[in-house]
Amino acid sequence: MNDERILIRRAGPLRGEVAIPGAKNSVLKLMAATLLADGTSTLTNVPDIVDVGIMGDLLAAIGVRSERVGPDTVRMVNDGNISPVAPYELVERIRASINVLGPLLGRFGRVSLSLPGGDDFGSRPIDMHLKGLEAMGATFELRHGVVEARAERLHGADITLDFPSVGATENILTAAVHAKGTTVIDNAAREPEIADLCNFLVAMGAHIGGIGSSTLVIEGVEPGQLHAADHQVVPDRIQAATYLAAVAVSGGEVVLRGARADHMEMLLRRFRDMGLSITTIGGALDGSDAGGGLAVWAEGRLRSIDVATLPYPGIATDYKPLIVTMLAVADGVGIVTENLYPGRFRYVEELQRLGADIRADGHHAVVRGVPQLSGAPVRAPDIRAGAALVVAGLAADGETSVAGVHHVDRGYDDLVGRLAALGADIERVDAPA
Ligand code: EPU
C-alpha cells in the first residue's frame, strides 16, 4: 500500500471547467456483464480509477481480458474460455466482485465465489442476491467463506426485493437474461447505473422492459444468444457532486462538463436550498445531452438543511460525507440521517479534527456549522469520506493533509489534478519517512 498524502491549503474561488468521468458503480458492473457473451466489447467514458484495474484482474482470472486502448476506452475480450471461479485475493478487494455471480450462474450454471469485501461500513450481507437467485432455481452452499452456486438452467420468477438493493437487482438481472421464461423484479433499485447496465444488456441482445423503473421485466434468451456490444458509461454523479461541494465551500463559478442533472435532481434541489446556484447548460433541457453539463456558482456562506439518505431517487448515501462537510461550514444546524448503512459516520472524527462541530449517534448526525475549519492531518476511511476530507481541506485555514489516499484512488479519476486545474491549492506528496 502506498502512503501518499494529499495536501490542501485554502485558496480563492474555484473557476473553470471540469470534465466528469464515467461512473465507477456503472463501469464495474458493465465489465462483469461482458462475461455474458463471447466477443469483444468496447466501453468508453471509462474512468481511470484503481477499481477498474481490480475488476480487470478479477475478470482476467475468470477468463475475460481487459485492455485500456485509449485514455477513457477499455476493450473487453471474452474468447469463451471461462472458468467460473473467483479467487479470494481479488474478490476481497472490491464489493462489485459480487457482480460476477449473476452472469456466471445464468450462463454456466455454476460459480465458486469468495464473499466480497470493499468498503468497510458495518456488515454488508448478500442475502437478497441469494434469495432472488434461489427463486430462479439456484442452490447455494457457503463453506469456509466461499459461496458455491449451482443451477441446471435458471427459470424465470416473480421476485419482490425487501429493499431496492443495487447489487441484488444487478445480480438477478444479469442472471435473468439467460433464464428460461420471464423474470419480474419488483422493488428493483432505480439508480441511473442500473439503467446503464440494462441498456448495455439490451445492446447485447437481452430483452428487458421497465428500464429506469422499480419493476424490471426480463425475458430470458438461450445461453449463447447474447453478443458483445459497445457502450458509453454514464457520468459519475458522485464525482460530479464532489466538484459541486468543492465550489460550495470555496466559492466560485465552475462548469461540470458531462454531468447529468436528470441523474441528480434531488441532490441539486437540496444544494440549491443550501444557497448554490446551479443550471443545466447545453443540449437538451433534461441535461441528457452528453455535450452539456451543469454550471454552478457559489458566493457567501451556505445555509444549513436537514437531509436523510434514501435509495434513488432519494439522496444517495455516497453523497452524505460531502453534505456533512458542507454543513460543517454552513450557517445553522443540520441533521443528517443515514438510512442505508450502520456505522457510516466514521469520517466524522476526522472532520472533528478539522474543527467541525458534529455529534453523531447511531444513524444520525447533528452538524452545527462553524465559520471556518482549521487544517490538520486526517486519514480517509473510505472512498467517499476521503473525497469529503479533501473538500473539507478546501474550507480549512492552513494546511490539511489527507492520508489513506489509496481509498480515494479507488473511485476518483485524478481528483487532485482536476481540483488544481480549477485553482485549488492542492498536491499529492509521498508521506515523510
Ligand atoms: N443489503 C442487505 N442484503 C443484501 C443486499 C444489501 O441487507 O442482500 C443492505 C446492505 O447491507 C446495505 C443496503 O442494503 O445496508 C444497501 O445495499 P445495496 O445492495 O443497495 O448496495 P451495494 O450494491 O452493496 C452499491 C454501491 C455503493 C453504494 C450503495 C448504495 C457499488 C459497487 N457499490 O453498493 O457504493 O453506497 O450501492 O447506493 O455499486 C461507493 O461507491 O463508495 C459505494 C460504497
XYZ file of C-alpha atoms and ligand atoms in Angstrom:
477
model
C 0.000 0.000 0.000
C 1.410 3.418 -0.902
C 1.362 6.028 1.822
C 0.902 9.113 -0.249
C -0.955 12.111 1.086
C -2.985 14.883 -0.407
C -2.041 18.339 0.868
C -4.634 21.084 0.618
C -4.445 24.751 1.526
C -7.339 27.139 1.388
C -7.412 29.051 -1.889
C -9.615 31.621 -3.545
C -12.745 30.887 -5.548
C -12.617 27.951 -7.987
C -13.071 28.796 -11.650
C -13.081 26.926 -14.931
C -14.375 23.700 -16.347
C -14.053 20.106 -15.166
C -14.904 17.005 -17.208
C -16.916 14.468 -15.207
C -15.583 10.923 -15.736
C -17.712 7.780 -16.109
C -19.331 6.208 -13.054
C -17.387 3.648 -11.032
C -20.588 1.977 -9.924
C -21.638 1.518 -13.516
C -18.414 0.559 -15.264
C -17.569 -2.225 -12.801
C -20.951 -3.867 -13.453
C -20.651 -3.374 -17.229
C -17.265 -5.071 -17.140
C -18.729 -8.028 -15.209
C -21.578 -8.245 -17.740
C -19.093 -8.961 -20.533
C -18.946 -12.490 -19.053
C -22.381 -12.981 -20.640
C -21.253 -13.164 -24.273
C -18.234 -14.181 -26.326
C -16.591 -11.469 -28.386
C -15.047 -8.027 -27.899
C -16.982 -5.255 -26.156
C -15.638 -1.712 -26.083
C -16.532 0.560 -23.183
C -15.988 4.309 -23.475
C -16.021 7.083 -20.856
C -14.278 4.617 -18.522
C -12.777 6.418 -15.502
C -9.093 5.902 -14.768
C -9.564 4.528 -11.242
C -7.987 1.677 -9.300
C -11.215 -0.349 -9.015
C -11.395 -0.702 -12.809
C -7.958 -2.329 -12.680
C -9.029 -4.649 -9.851
C -12.184 -5.681 -11.706
C -9.996 -6.214 -14.796
C -7.706 -8.526 -12.797
C -10.668 -10.449 -11.397
C -12.190 -10.930 -14.846
C -8.793 -11.930 -16.266
C -8.608 -14.694 -13.630
C -12.051 -15.881 -14.765
C -11.263 -15.583 -18.479
C -12.111 -12.104 -19.849
C -9.158 -9.864 -20.773
C -9.421 -6.098 -20.473
C -7.148 -3.629 -22.142
C -7.125 0.187 -21.949
C -6.866 1.227 -25.593
C -7.375 4.963 -25.109
C -7.488 7.436 -22.216
C -11.115 6.570 -21.475
C -11.639 3.441 -23.578
C -11.388 -0.150 -22.389
C -11.673 -3.168 -24.642
C -13.040 -6.346 -23.030
C -12.209 -9.606 -24.822
C -14.210 -12.729 -23.976
C -12.972 -15.596 -26.126
C -15.230 -18.131 -24.436
C -12.585 -19.706 -22.236
C -14.274 -19.058 -18.889
C -13.509 -20.656 -15.541
C -16.306 -19.670 -13.130
C -14.096 -19.438 -10.065
C -13.461 -16.045 -8.462
C -10.359 -16.151 -6.258
C -10.368 -14.652 -2.780
C -7.310 -12.365 -3.227
C -9.182 -10.421 -5.910
C -12.777 -10.710 -4.679
C -11.931 -9.366 -1.236
C -10.684 -6.099 -2.725
C -13.979 -4.748 -4.104
C -17.634 -5.125 -3.316
C -18.518 -5.136 -7.028
C -16.791 -8.517 -7.434
C -20.137 -9.970 -6.331
C -21.410 -8.864 -9.740
C -19.782 -11.839 -11.483
C -22.278 -14.128 -9.697
C -25.356 -13.391 -11.845
C -23.680 -13.587 -15.270
C -21.723 -16.765 -14.454
C -24.637 -18.571 -12.824
C -27.063 -17.733 -15.635
C -24.675 -18.681 -18.398
C -22.648 -21.568 -16.975
C -24.821 -22.908 -14.150
C -22.057 -22.868 -11.571
C -19.876 -20.401 -9.704
C -17.433 -20.569 -6.890
C -17.092 -17.111 -5.327
C -15.434 -15.900 -2.159
C -17.544 -13.447 -0.204
C -16.825 -9.897 -1.363
C -15.052 -7.123 0.519
C -15.000 -3.451 -0.430
C -15.638 -0.553 1.882
C -15.979 -1.495 5.472
C -19.241 0.052 6.644
C -20.810 -2.378 9.022
C -21.961 -5.692 7.668
C -22.980 -5.786 4.020
C -24.850 -9.033 3.529
C -25.872 -10.613 0.200
C -28.985 -12.430 1.410
C -31.255 -10.642 -1.113
C -28.979 -11.638 -4.003
C -29.107 -15.285 -2.946
C -32.844 -15.322 -2.189
C -33.663 -13.902 -5.631
C -31.419 -16.350 -7.439
C -32.827 -19.233 -5.365
C -36.327 -18.304 -6.556
C -34.931 -18.844 -10.076
C -33.711 -22.345 -9.235
C -30.175 -21.778 -7.962
C -28.777 -23.530 -4.906
C -26.046 -22.177 -2.663
C -23.673 -23.643 -0.205
C -21.480 -21.433 1.920
C -18.289 -23.113 3.044
C -15.197 -21.506 4.508
C -16.170 -18.075 3.159
C -16.802 -19.387 -0.370
C -20.253 -19.383 -1.965
C -20.696 -22.454 -4.189
C -23.607 -21.731 -6.529
C -25.293 -24.249 -8.827
C -28.233 -24.246 -11.262
C -29.160 -26.603 -14.109
C -30.839 -23.838 -16.099
C -32.328 -20.910 -14.234
C -36.031 -20.275 -14.745
C -37.954 -17.009 -14.644
C -39.563 -15.981 -11.353
C -41.517 -13.134 -9.761
C -39.160 -11.597 -7.248
C -40.005 -8.786 -4.864
C -36.969 -7.355 -3.127
C -37.400 -6.481 0.559
C -35.312 -3.387 -0.132
C -34.211 -1.901 -3.506
C -30.668 -3.244 -3.237
C -28.388 -2.120 -6.060
C -26.250 -5.256 -6.058
C -29.172 -7.701 -5.698
C -31.049 -6.021 -8.568
C -27.955 -6.266 -10.771
C -27.198 -9.903 -9.980
C -30.783 -11.039 -10.508
C -30.976 -9.019 -13.730
C -27.756 -10.417 -15.196
C -28.807 -13.962 -14.278
C -32.342 -13.482 -15.646
C -31.171 -12.553 -19.147
C -30.309 -16.250 -19.603
C -33.165 -17.781 -17.574
C -35.940 -19.800 -19.200
C -39.060 -17.610 -19.271
C -39.895 -14.270 -17.716
C -38.424 -12.785 -14.561
C -40.082 -9.822 -12.872
C -38.059 -7.869 -10.308
C -40.325 -5.721 -8.160
C -38.988 -3.014 -5.858
C -35.882 -3.028 -8.070
C -33.216 -0.388 -7.455
C -33.615 2.547 -9.854
C -30.155 4.098 -9.768
C -29.015 5.537 -13.130
C -26.187 2.985 -13.104
C -28.777 0.169 -13.176
C -30.451 1.692 -16.232
C -26.978 1.944 -17.769
C -26.435 -1.780 -17.181
C -29.880 -2.556 -18.627
C -29.079 -0.528 -21.741
C -25.808 -2.411 -22.191
C -27.604 -5.764 -21.779
C -30.204 -4.699 -24.360
C -27.362 -3.767 -26.751
C -26.057 -7.321 -26.174
C -29.426 -8.735 -27.250
C -31.259 -9.074 -23.920
C -34.997 -8.350 -23.603
C -35.682 -6.004 -20.694
C -38.784 -3.916 -20.018
C -39.333 -1.214 -17.405
C -35.788 0.191 -17.598
C -35.410 3.038 -15.115
C -38.491 1.958 -13.138
C -38.857 -0.129 -9.983
C -40.314 -3.073 -11.946
C -37.960 -4.763 -14.380
C -39.324 -7.462 -16.696
C -36.739 -9.713 -18.284
C -37.484 -12.285 -20.998
C -34.635 -14.779 -20.916
C -32.777 -15.874 -24.043
C -30.947 -19.166 -24.664
C -27.338 -19.146 -23.424
C -25.170 -18.317 -26.445
C -27.644 -15.857 -27.951
C -26.206 -12.680 -26.455
C -23.391 -10.946 -28.299
C -20.653 -8.467 -27.395
C -21.564 -4.767 -27.662
C -20.067 -1.290 -27.345
C -21.276 1.136 -24.719
C -20.594 4.560 -23.220
C -20.561 4.637 -19.409
C -22.890 7.164 -17.725
C -21.169 10.080 -15.987
C -20.392 9.682 -12.307
C -22.960 11.605 -10.275
C -20.928 11.166 -7.085
C -17.788 12.634 -8.633
C -19.955 15.433 -10.047
C -21.350 16.096 -6.560
C -17.786 16.259 -5.241
C -16.948 19.175 -7.544
C -20.236 20.868 -6.611
C -19.271 20.536 -2.948
C -15.780 21.875 -3.677
C -17.272 25.020 -5.259
C -19.821 25.259 -2.451
C -17.129 25.573 0.234
C -14.600 27.584 -1.831
C -16.920 29.895 -3.752
C -16.529 30.420 -7.487
C -18.023 29.505 -10.780
C -17.409 26.151 -12.466
C -18.823 24.156 -15.372
C -19.150 20.395 -14.855
C -18.917 19.080 -18.393
C -20.922 15.889 -18.916
C -22.714 15.931 -15.514
C -26.364 14.892 -15.840
C -28.903 16.987 -13.965
C -31.546 14.325 -14.586
C -29.475 11.842 -12.518
C -29.054 14.218 -9.590
C -32.374 16.031 -9.290
C -32.988 15.612 -5.578
C -29.412 16.489 -4.692
C -29.443 19.603 -6.885
C -32.651 20.728 -5.215
C -31.091 20.375 -1.763
C -27.844 22.066 -2.836
C -29.933 24.980 -4.122
C -31.658 25.064 -0.727
C -28.171 25.495 0.761
C -27.556 28.518 -1.440
C -25.806 27.154 -4.539
C -26.889 28.410 -7.955
C -26.932 25.509 -10.411
C -28.160 25.497 -14.007
C -28.210 22.934 -16.767
C -26.164 24.008 -19.753
C -26.017 22.922 -23.365
C -28.077 20.277 -25.098
C -31.474 19.040 -24.004
C -33.423 20.549 -21.124
C -33.268 17.299 -19.151
C -29.488 17.521 -19.225
C -29.226 14.230 -21.100
C -27.124 15.664 -23.927
C -23.620 14.325 -23.413
C -22.159 17.636 -24.656
C -23.983 19.522 -21.914
C -23.432 19.663 -18.217
C -24.024 21.799 -15.172
C -22.854 25.251 -14.235
C -22.512 26.085 -10.549
C -21.948 29.405 -8.777
C -21.386 29.891 -5.099
C -20.828 33.019 -3.057
C -21.282 33.778 0.594
C -21.958 31.298 3.355
C -24.003 28.131 2.803
C -27.293 27.634 4.679
C -27.902 24.500 6.771
C -30.532 21.915 5.812
C -31.706 18.558 7.183
C -31.012 15.555 4.948
C -31.878 11.838 5.021
C -30.246 9.282 2.711
C -32.551 7.022 0.718
C -32.357 4.726 -2.297
C -32.576 6.504 -5.678
C -34.206 8.897 -6.487
C -33.548 9.939 -2.878
C -30.275 11.414 -1.652
C -27.608 8.709 -2.093
C -25.644 7.578 0.933
C -22.494 8.162 -1.122
C -23.215 11.918 -1.175
C -23.501 12.102 2.577
C -19.889 12.772 3.611
C -19.871 15.671 1.144
C -23.119 17.063 2.556
C -21.857 16.753 6.132
C -18.711 18.623 5.091
C -20.774 21.421 3.539
C -22.969 21.600 6.669
C -19.821 21.787 8.795
C -19.185 25.306 7.421
C -22.812 26.341 6.799
C -24.845 28.858 8.758
C -27.069 26.995 11.230
C -27.646 23.422 12.343
C -28.329 20.457 10.042
C -29.480 16.967 10.976
C -28.293 14.148 8.741
C -29.951 10.734 8.890
C -28.314 7.651 7.375
C -30.889 5.087 6.292
C -28.715 2.661 4.338
C -25.679 1.619 6.318
C -24.997 1.303 10.004
C -21.648 2.807 11.029
C -21.110 5.081 8.053
C -20.183 8.108 10.117
C -16.551 7.142 10.734
C -15.160 10.144 8.920
C -16.907 12.398 11.453
C -13.979 12.022 13.859
C -11.665 13.184 11.095
C -13.850 16.218 10.353
C -13.831 16.981 14.080
C -10.027 17.098 13.905
C -10.516 19.911 11.407
C -12.675 21.796 13.902
C -16.119 20.671 12.707
C -18.859 20.637 15.361
C -20.639 17.320 14.738
C -22.385 14.924 17.085
C -23.026 11.514 15.531
C -25.115 8.891 17.265
C -26.314 5.740 15.537
C -27.994 6.734 12.291
C -27.997 10.483 12.972
C -25.511 13.321 12.935
C -26.162 16.840 14.171
C -23.897 19.286 12.376
C -23.510 22.798 13.815
C -21.841 24.959 11.204
C -18.680 26.870 12.127
C -17.414 29.858 10.114
C -14.055 28.250 9.392
C -12.371 24.823 9.661
C -8.716 24.603 10.606
C -6.239 22.418 8.699
C -4.843 19.255 10.317
C -3.614 15.776 9.377
C -6.537 13.383 8.767
C -6.990 9.895 7.320
C -9.540 8.770 4.721
C -11.553 5.782 5.967
C -13.169 5.016 2.571
C -13.585 6.434 -0.930
C -16.366 8.950 -0.404
C -15.216 10.067 3.024
C -11.728 10.560 1.567
C -13.067 12.904 -1.086
C -15.114 14.753 1.542
C -11.978 15.303 3.651
C -10.268 16.795 0.602
C -13.245 19.130 0.159
C -13.069 19.981 3.879
C -9.410 20.884 3.355
C -10.517 23.481 0.809
C -12.561 25.130 3.565
C -9.848 24.962 6.229
C -7.361 27.563 7.331
C -3.738 26.432 6.996
C -2.755 23.027 5.663
C -4.799 19.819 5.653
C -3.033 16.553 4.924
C -5.223 13.591 3.924
C -3.677 10.119 4.314
C -5.239 6.893 3.051
C -5.186 8.247 -0.500
C -5.476 4.711 -1.915
C -9.157 4.803 -0.896
C -9.724 7.956 -2.952
C -7.910 6.429 -5.943
C -10.394 3.548 -5.962
C -13.190 5.814 -7.125
C -11.801 9.185 -8.244
C -10.137 9.877 -11.557
C -7.416 12.435 -10.777
C -9.296 14.380 -8.102
C -6.155 16.349 -7.263
C -5.373 17.312 -10.876
C -8.954 18.264 -11.568
C -9.235 20.461 -8.457
C -5.820 22.041 -9.129
C -6.958 22.929 -12.654
C -9.881 24.818 -11.092
C -7.459 26.854 -8.981
C -7.365 24.833 -5.758
C -4.080 24.801 -3.842
C -3.670 21.023 -3.705
C -0.928 18.465 -4.378
C -0.039 14.811 -3.855
C 3.096 14.069 -1.911
C 4.855 10.993 -0.581
C 4.447 10.611 3.155
C 7.559 11.626 5.104
C 9.587 8.508 6.053
N -28.302 -5.295 1.873
C -28.741 -6.389 2.555
N -28.800 -7.587 1.893
C -28.457 -7.710 0.588
C -28.005 -6.585 -0.104
C -27.928 -5.369 0.558
O -29.063 -6.328 3.724
O -28.558 -8.821 0.047
C -28.212 -3.997 2.575
C -26.749 -3.543 2.681
O -26.098 -4.129 3.762
C -26.906 -2.049 2.813
C -28.119 -1.749 1.933
O -28.832 -2.995 1.808
O -27.220 -1.700 4.133
C -27.767 -1.206 0.566
O -27.055 -2.160 -0.183
P -27.041 -2.215 -1.770
O -27.090 -3.647 -2.163
O -28.057 -1.286 -2.340
O -25.609 -1.611 -2.079
P -24.376 -2.275 -2.817
O -24.817 -2.828 -4.137
O -23.628 -3.146 -1.915
C -23.832 -0.039 -4.074
C -22.619 0.816 -4.265
C -22.285 1.582 -3.009
C -23.490 2.400 -2.585
C -24.735 1.502 -2.452
C -25.999 2.245 -2.126
C -21.323 -0.467 -5.832
C -20.109 -1.265 -6.101
N -21.488 -0.031 -4.600
O -23.496 -0.989 -3.063
O -21.239 2.466 -3.367
O -23.213 3.013 -1.355
O -24.930 0.778 -3.692
O -26.266 3.198 -3.098
O -22.119 -0.191 -6.723
C -19.160 3.538 -3.182
O -19.158 3.680 -4.408
O -18.314 4.127 -2.442
C -20.142 2.666 -2.567
C -19.999 2.173 -1.366
